[in-house]
Coordinates of C-alpha atoms and ligand atoms in Angstrom, one line a residue:
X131 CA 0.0 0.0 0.0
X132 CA 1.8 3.5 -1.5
X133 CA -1.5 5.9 -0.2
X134 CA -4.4 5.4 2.1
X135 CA -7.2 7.6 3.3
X136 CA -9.1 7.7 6.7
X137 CA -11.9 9.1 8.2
X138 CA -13.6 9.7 11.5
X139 CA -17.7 9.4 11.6
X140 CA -20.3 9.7 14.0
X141 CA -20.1 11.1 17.6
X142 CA -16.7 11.9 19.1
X143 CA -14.8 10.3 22.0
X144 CA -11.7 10.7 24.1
X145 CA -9.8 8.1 22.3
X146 CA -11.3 8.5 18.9
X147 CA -8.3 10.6 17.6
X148 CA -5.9 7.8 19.4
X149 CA -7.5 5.5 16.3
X150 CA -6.4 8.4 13.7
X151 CA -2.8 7.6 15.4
X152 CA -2.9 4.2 15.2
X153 CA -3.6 3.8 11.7
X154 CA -1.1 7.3 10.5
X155 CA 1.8 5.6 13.0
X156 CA 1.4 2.0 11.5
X157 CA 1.1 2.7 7.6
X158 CA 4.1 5.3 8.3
X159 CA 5.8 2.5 10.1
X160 CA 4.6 0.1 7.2
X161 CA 6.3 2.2 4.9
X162 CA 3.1 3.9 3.3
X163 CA 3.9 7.0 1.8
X164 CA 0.7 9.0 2.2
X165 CA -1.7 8.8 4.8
X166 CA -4.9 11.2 3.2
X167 CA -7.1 12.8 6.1
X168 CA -10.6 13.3 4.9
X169 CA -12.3 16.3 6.2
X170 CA -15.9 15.5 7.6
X171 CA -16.0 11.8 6.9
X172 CA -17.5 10.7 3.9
X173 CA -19.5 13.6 3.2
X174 CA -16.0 16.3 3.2
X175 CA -14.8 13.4 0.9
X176 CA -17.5 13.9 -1.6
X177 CA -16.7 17.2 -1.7
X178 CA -13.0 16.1 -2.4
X179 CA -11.7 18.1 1.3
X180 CA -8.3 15.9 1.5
X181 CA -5.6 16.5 3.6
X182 CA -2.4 15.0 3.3
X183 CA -1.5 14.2 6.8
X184 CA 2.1 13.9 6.6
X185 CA 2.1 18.1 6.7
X186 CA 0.6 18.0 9.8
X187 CA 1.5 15.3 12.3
X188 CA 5.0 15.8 11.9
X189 CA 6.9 13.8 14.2
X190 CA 6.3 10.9 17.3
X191 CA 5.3 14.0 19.7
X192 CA 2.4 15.2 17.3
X193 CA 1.2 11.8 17.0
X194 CA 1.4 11.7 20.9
X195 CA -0.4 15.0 21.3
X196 CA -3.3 13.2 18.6
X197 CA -3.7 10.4 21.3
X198 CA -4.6 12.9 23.9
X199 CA -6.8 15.3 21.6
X200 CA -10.6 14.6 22.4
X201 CA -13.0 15.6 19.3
X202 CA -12.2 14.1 16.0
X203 CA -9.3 15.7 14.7
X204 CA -10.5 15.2 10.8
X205 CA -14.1 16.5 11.3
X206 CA -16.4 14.1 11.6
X207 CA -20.2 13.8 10.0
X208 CA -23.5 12.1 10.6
X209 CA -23.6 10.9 6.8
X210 CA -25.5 8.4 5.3
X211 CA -24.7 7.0 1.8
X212 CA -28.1 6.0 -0.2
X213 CA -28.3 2.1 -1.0
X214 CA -26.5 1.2 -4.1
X215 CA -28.9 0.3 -6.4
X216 CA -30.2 3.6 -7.8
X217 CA -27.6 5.8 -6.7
X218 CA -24.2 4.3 -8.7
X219 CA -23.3 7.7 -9.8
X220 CA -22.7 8.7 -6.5
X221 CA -20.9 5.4 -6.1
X222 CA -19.0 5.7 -9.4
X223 CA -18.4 9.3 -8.0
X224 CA -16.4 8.1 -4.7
X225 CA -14.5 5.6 -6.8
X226 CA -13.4 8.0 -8.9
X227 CA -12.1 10.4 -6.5
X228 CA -10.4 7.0 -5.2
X229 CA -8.8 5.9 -8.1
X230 CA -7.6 9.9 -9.2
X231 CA -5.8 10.2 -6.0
X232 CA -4.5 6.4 -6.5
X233 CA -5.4 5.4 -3.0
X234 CA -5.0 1.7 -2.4
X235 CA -6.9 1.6 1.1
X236 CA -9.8 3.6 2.9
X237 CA -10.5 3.4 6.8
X238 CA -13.2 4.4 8.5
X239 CA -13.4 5.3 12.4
X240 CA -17.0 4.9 13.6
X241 CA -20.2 3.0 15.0
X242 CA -22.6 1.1 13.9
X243 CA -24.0 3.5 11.7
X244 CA -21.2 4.4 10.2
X245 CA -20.1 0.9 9.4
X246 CA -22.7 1.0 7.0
X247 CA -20.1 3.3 4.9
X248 CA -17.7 0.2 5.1
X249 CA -20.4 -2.6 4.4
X250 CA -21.9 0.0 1.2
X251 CA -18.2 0.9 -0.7
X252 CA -16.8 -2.7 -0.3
X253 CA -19.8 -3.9 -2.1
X254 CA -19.8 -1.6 -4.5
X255 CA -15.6 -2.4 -4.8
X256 CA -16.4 -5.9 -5.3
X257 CA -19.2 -6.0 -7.3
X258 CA -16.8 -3.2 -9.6
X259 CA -13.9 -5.1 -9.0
X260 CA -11.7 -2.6 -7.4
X261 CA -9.0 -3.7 -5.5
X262 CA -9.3 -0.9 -2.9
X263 CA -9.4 -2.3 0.4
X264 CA -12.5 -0.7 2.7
X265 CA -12.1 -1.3 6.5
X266 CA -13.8 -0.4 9.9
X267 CA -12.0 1.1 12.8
X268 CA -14.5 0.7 15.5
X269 CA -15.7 3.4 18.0
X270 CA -18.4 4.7 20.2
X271 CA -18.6 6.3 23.6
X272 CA -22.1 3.8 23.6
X273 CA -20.9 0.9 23.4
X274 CA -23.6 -0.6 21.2
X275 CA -21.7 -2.5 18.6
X276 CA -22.3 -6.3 17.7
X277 CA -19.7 -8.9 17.9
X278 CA -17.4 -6.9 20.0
X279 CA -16.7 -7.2 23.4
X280 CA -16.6 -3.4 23.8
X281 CA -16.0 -0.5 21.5
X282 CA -13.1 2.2 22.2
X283 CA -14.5 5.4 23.7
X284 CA -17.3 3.3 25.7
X285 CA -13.7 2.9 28.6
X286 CA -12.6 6.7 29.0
X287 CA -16.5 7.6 28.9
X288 CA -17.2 5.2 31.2
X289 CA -14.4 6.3 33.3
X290 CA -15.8 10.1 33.4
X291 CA -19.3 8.9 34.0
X292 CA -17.9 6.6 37.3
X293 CA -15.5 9.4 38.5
X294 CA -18.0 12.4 38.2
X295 CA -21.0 10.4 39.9
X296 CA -18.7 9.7 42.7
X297 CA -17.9 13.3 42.8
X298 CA -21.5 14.3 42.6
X299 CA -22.7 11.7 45.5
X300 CA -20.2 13.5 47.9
X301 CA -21.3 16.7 47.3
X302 CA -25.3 15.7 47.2
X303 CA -24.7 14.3 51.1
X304 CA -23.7 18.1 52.4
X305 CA -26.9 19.2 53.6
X306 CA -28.9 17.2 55.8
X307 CA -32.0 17.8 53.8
X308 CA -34.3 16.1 51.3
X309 CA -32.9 16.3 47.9
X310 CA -32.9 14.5 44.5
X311 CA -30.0 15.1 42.3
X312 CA -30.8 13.6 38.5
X313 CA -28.0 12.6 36.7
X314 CA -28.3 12.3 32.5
X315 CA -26.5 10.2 30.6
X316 CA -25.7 9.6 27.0
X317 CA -26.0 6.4 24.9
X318 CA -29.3 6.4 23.3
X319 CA -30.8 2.9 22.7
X320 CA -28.3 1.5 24.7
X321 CA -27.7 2.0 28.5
X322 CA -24.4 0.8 28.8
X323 CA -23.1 4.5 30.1
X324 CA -25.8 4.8 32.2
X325 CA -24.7 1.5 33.8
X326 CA -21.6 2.8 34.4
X327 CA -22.3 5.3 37.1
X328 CA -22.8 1.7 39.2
X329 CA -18.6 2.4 38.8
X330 CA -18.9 5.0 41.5
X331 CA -20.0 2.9 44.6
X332 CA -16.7 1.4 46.8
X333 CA -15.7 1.7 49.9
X334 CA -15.5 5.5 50.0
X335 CA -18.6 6.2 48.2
X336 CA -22.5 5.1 48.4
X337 CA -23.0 5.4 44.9
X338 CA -26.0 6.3 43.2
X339 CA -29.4 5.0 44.8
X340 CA -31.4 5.0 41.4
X341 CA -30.0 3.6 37.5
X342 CA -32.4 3.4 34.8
X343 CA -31.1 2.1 31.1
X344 CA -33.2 2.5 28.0
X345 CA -33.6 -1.3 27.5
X346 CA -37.1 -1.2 29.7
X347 CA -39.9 1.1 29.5
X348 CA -40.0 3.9 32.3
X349 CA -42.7 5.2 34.3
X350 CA -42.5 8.6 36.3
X351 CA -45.2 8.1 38.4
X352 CA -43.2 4.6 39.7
X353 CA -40.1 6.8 39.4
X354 CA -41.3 9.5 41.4
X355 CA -42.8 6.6 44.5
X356 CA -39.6 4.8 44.5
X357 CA -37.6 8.1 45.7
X358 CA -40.6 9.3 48.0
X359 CA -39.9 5.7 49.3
X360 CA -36.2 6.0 49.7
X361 CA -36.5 9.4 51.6
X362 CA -39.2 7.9 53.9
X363 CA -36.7 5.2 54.8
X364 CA -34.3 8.0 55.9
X365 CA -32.0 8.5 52.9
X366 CA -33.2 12.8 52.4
X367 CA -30.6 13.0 49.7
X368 CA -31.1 10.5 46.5
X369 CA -28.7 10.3 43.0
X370 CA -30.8 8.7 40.6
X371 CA -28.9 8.6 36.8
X372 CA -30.9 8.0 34.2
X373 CA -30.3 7.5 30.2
X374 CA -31.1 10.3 28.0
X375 CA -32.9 7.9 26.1
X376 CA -35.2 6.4 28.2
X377 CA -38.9 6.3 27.4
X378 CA -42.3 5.6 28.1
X379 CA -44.3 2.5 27.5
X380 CA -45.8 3.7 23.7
X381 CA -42.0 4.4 23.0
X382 CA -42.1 8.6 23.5
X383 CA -39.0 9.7 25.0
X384 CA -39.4 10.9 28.5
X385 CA -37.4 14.7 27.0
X386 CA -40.3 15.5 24.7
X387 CA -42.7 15.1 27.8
X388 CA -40.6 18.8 28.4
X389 CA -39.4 21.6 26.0
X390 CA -37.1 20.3 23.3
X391 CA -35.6 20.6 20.4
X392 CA -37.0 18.6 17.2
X393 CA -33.6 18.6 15.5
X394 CA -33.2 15.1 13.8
X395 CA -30.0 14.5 12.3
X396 CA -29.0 12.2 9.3
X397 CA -28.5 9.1 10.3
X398 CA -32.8 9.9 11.6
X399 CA -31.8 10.2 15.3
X400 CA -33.8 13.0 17.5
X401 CA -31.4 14.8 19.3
X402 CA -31.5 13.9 23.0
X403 CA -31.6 16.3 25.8
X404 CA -33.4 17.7 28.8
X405 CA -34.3 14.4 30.0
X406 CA -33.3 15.4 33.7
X407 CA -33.9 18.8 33.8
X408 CA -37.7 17.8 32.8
X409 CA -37.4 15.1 35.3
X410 CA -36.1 17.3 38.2
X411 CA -38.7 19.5 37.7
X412 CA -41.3 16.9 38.2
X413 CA -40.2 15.9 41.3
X414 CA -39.7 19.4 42.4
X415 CA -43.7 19.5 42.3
X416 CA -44.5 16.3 43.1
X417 CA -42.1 16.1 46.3
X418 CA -41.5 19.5 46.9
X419 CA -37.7 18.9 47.8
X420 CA -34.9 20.4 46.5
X421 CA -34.1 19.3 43.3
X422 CA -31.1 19.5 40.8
X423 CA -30.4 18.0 37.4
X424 CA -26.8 17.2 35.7
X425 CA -26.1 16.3 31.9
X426 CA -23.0 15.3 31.9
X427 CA -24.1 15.8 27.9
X428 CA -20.6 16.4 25.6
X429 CA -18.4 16.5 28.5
X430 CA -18.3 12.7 29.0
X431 CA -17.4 12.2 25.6
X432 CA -14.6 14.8 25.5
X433 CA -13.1 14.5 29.3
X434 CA -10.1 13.4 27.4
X435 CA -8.1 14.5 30.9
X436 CA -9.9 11.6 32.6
X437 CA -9.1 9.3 29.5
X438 CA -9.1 5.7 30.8
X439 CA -5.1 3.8 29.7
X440 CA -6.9 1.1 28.4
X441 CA -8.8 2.3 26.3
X442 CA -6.5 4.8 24.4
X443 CA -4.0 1.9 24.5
X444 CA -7.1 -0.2 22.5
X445 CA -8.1 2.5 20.2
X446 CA -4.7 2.9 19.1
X447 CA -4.1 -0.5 18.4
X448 CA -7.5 -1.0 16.6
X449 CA -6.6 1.6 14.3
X450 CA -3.0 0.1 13.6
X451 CA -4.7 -3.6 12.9
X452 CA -7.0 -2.1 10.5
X453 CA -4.2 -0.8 8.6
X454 CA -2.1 -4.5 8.7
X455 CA -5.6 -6.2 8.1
X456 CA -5.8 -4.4 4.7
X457 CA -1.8 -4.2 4.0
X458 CA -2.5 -8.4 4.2
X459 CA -5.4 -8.0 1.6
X460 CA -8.6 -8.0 3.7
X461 CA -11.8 -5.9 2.9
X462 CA -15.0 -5.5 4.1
X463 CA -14.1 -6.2 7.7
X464 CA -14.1 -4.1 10.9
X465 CA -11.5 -4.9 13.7
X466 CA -12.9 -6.6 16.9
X467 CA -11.5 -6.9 20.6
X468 CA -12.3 -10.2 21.7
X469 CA -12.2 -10.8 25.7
X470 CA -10.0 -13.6 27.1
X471 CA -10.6 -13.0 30.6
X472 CA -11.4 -10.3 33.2
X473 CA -8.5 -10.6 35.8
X474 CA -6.5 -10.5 34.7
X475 CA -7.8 -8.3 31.7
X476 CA -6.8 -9.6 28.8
X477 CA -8.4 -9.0 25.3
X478 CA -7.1 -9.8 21.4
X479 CA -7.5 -7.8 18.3
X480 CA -9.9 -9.8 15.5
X481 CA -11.4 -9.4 12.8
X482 CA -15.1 -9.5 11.4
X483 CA -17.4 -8.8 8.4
X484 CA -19.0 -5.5 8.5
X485 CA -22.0 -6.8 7.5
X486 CA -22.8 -8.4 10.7
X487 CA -21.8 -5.2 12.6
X488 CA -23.8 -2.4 10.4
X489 CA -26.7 -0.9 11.7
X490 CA -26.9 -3.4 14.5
X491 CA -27.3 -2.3 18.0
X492 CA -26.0 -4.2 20.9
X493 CA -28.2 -3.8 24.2
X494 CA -26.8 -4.4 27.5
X495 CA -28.4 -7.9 28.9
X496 CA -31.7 -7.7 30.6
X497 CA -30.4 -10.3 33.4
X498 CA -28.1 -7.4 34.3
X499 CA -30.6 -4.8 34.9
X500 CA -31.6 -5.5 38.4
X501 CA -34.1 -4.4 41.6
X502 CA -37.5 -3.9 39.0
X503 CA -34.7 -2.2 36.4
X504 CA -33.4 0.6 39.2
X505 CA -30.2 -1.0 39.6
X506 CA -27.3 -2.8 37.6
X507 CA -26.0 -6.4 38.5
X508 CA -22.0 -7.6 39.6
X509 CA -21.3 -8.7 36.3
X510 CA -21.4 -5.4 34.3
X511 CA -19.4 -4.3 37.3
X512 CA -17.4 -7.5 36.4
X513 CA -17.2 -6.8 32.9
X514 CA -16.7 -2.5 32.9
X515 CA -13.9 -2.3 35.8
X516 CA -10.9 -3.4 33.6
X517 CA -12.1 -0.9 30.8
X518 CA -11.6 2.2 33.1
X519 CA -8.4 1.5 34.0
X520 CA -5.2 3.5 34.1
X521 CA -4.5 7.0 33.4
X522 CA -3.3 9.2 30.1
X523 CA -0.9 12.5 31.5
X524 CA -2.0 14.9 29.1
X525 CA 0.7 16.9 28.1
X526 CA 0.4 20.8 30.0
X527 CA 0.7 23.7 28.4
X528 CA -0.4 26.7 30.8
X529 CA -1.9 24.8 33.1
X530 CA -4.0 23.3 30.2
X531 CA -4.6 20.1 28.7
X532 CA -2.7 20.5 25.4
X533 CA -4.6 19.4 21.8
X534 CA -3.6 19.2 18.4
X535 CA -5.8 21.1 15.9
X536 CA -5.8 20.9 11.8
X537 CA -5.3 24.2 10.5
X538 CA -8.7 25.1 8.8
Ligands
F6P644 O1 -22.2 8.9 19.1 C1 -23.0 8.5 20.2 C2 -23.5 9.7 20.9 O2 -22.5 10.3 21.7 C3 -24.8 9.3 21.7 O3 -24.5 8.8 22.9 C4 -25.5 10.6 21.7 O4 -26.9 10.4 21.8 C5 -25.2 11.2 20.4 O5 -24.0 10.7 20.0 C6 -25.2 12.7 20.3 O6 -24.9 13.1 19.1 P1 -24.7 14.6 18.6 O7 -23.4 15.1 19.2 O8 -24.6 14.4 17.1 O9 -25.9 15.3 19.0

């Protein structure tokens, strides 16, 4: 492979930009000459925004200050291409802008959705006969992918989500009044953030009282008894974290039962928000306590300073596998971190066809949502603790984390 290209897709994470390393450091190391960047994913592509890369991460320390940079360093997008049949000029279109810049390989950093990217092109390579090689790099702070035991991002998001719980417990046991602090969560469909905050509770902290995941219906009214319970038992103060994406029984989110926004992007997702603050409002009238709602929103998708070891460490090496998957001849596939054990932790690199992993959403496993789905079981606690561990130094500059930034 002479010239590749790569893109990032989808929502950001911490580590997302550690992928964009692994794949520039290993095709450099490979001997590739050019590493493209494509602005915006698939859609700055279309539009032919190419960077070369090579310009801009210069040397080892820029490709250490990409593994600390939260955001997606290329631009990212919420694209989707149309199905094939119909649309091959826009197909005929991408291959063309392929073949004039005489790239050999294309890499894609994203979830499920943007998998689909992957599964789309290296049909349309085969059934063309192009010998460009289409892989996935996966990645999602929500950790809803198939196949894979976890996706980078879900570790250092996880990690934010168990360390600023446990922060917010402390502080929500000052007063000795009744009080109910909600806590939103991202992670849409999937609750496997929101189990997370279960991270907070040790020895030195209570933990939240309340979880609720987007895999079962929700009720208020219930809600609202259960912490009306909790504080007649003598616990004033409750933490109660909820998903942004949790919903009623006839599938309305629990966010439009407040103001919103209607915004729904391209992939067809509504954008979710306001879930607690409607929430902490109803219990404000309902139990007339104090009340105070928290979304940890972007924040837990950018903390890169709160990064989790693992997982950068992971996300680099997913992105470095892609490129020796495809340098070996494979296509169509997305790279896959397969589990040996828990402790010690140890997981593998695979690989898997992308067929199997786009569009597909992975839910976390009813038998681990437990007390009438307010609580989450042992064995996510099992299965998340090795994910969050260790620590990235970012690199200070003025008392700052330090980023690298493409020039516009
Ligand atoms: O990519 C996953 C995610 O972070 C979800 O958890 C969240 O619902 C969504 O992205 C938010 O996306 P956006 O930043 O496009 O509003």
């Amino acid at each position: 492979m002479k010239k590749i290209i790569v893109g990032q897709s989808g929502g950001p994470t911490s580590v997302i930009n550690s992928s964009l390393a692994g794949v520039y450091k290993t095709a450099r190391d490979i001997g590739v000459e050019t590493v493209f960047g494509m602005r915006n994913g698939i859609q700055g592509f279309l539009e032919e925004r190419i960077v070369d890369m090579g310009q801009y991460v210069r040397n080892d320390l820029d490709v250490e200050l990409l593994r600390r940079t939260p955001s997606s360093y290329l631009g990212s997008c919420r694209y989707k291409l149309p199905e094939i049949k119909g649309n091959e000029a826009l197909y005929d279109k991408i291959f063309d802008i392929l073949k004039k810049n005489d790239i050999d390989a294309f890499f894609y950093i994203g979830g499920n959705d943007s998998m689909d990217t992957i599964a789309k092109l290296s049909a349309y390579g085969k059934e063309k006969g192009s010998d460009i090689r289409f892989m996935g790099v996966p990645k999602t702070i929500d950790n809803d992918l198939a196949i894979t035991d976890h996706t980078p991002g879900f570790g250092s998001a996880a990690k934010f989500i168990a360390a600023m719980t446990k922060e917010l417990v402390r502080d929500s046991l000052v007063y000795d009044i009744e009080q109910v602090t909600v806590v939103e969560i991202m992670g849409r469909n999937a609750g496997w953030l929101t189990a997370s905050a279960v991270l907070a509770k040790g020895d030195d902290n209570e933990g939240p009282d309340l979880i609720y995941l987007p895999e079962l219906d929700f009720d208020p009214k219930a809600f609202t008894e259960k912490i009306r319970e909790i504080q007649k038992g003598g616990k004033k103060s409750v933490v109660a974290c909820v998903s942004e994406g949790i919903h009623l029984a006839d599938g309305k989110y629990v966010f439009e039962m407040g103001s919103h926004t209607d915004f729904v992007d391209s992939f067809g997702h509504k954008q979710l928000s306001g879930t607690a603050a409607f929430l902490s409002n109803m219990l404000s009238a309902e139990l007339g306590c104090k009340t105070r709602s928290i979304e940890f929103s972007a924040l837990q998708r950018c903390g890169a300073h709160l990064a989790s070891y693992t997982d950068n460490k992971e996300a680099f090496n997913v992105g470095g596998a892609a490129v020796k998957a495809a340098s070996e001849g494979e296509t169509g596939k997305v790279i896959l971190l397969e589990r040996a054990s828990d402790d010690p932790y140890v997981c593998a690199l695979g690989r898997h066809d992308v067929n199997d992993i786009a569009n597909v959403e992975k839910k976390v496993p009813m038998e681990w949502i437990t007390n009438g789905g307010t609580f989450i079981s042992n064995d996510f606690v099992r299965y998340a603790s090795p994910l969050i561990e260790g620590e990235v130094s970012p690199i200070m500059v003025g008392g700052k984390p330090a980023h690298l930034v493409l020039p516009k």
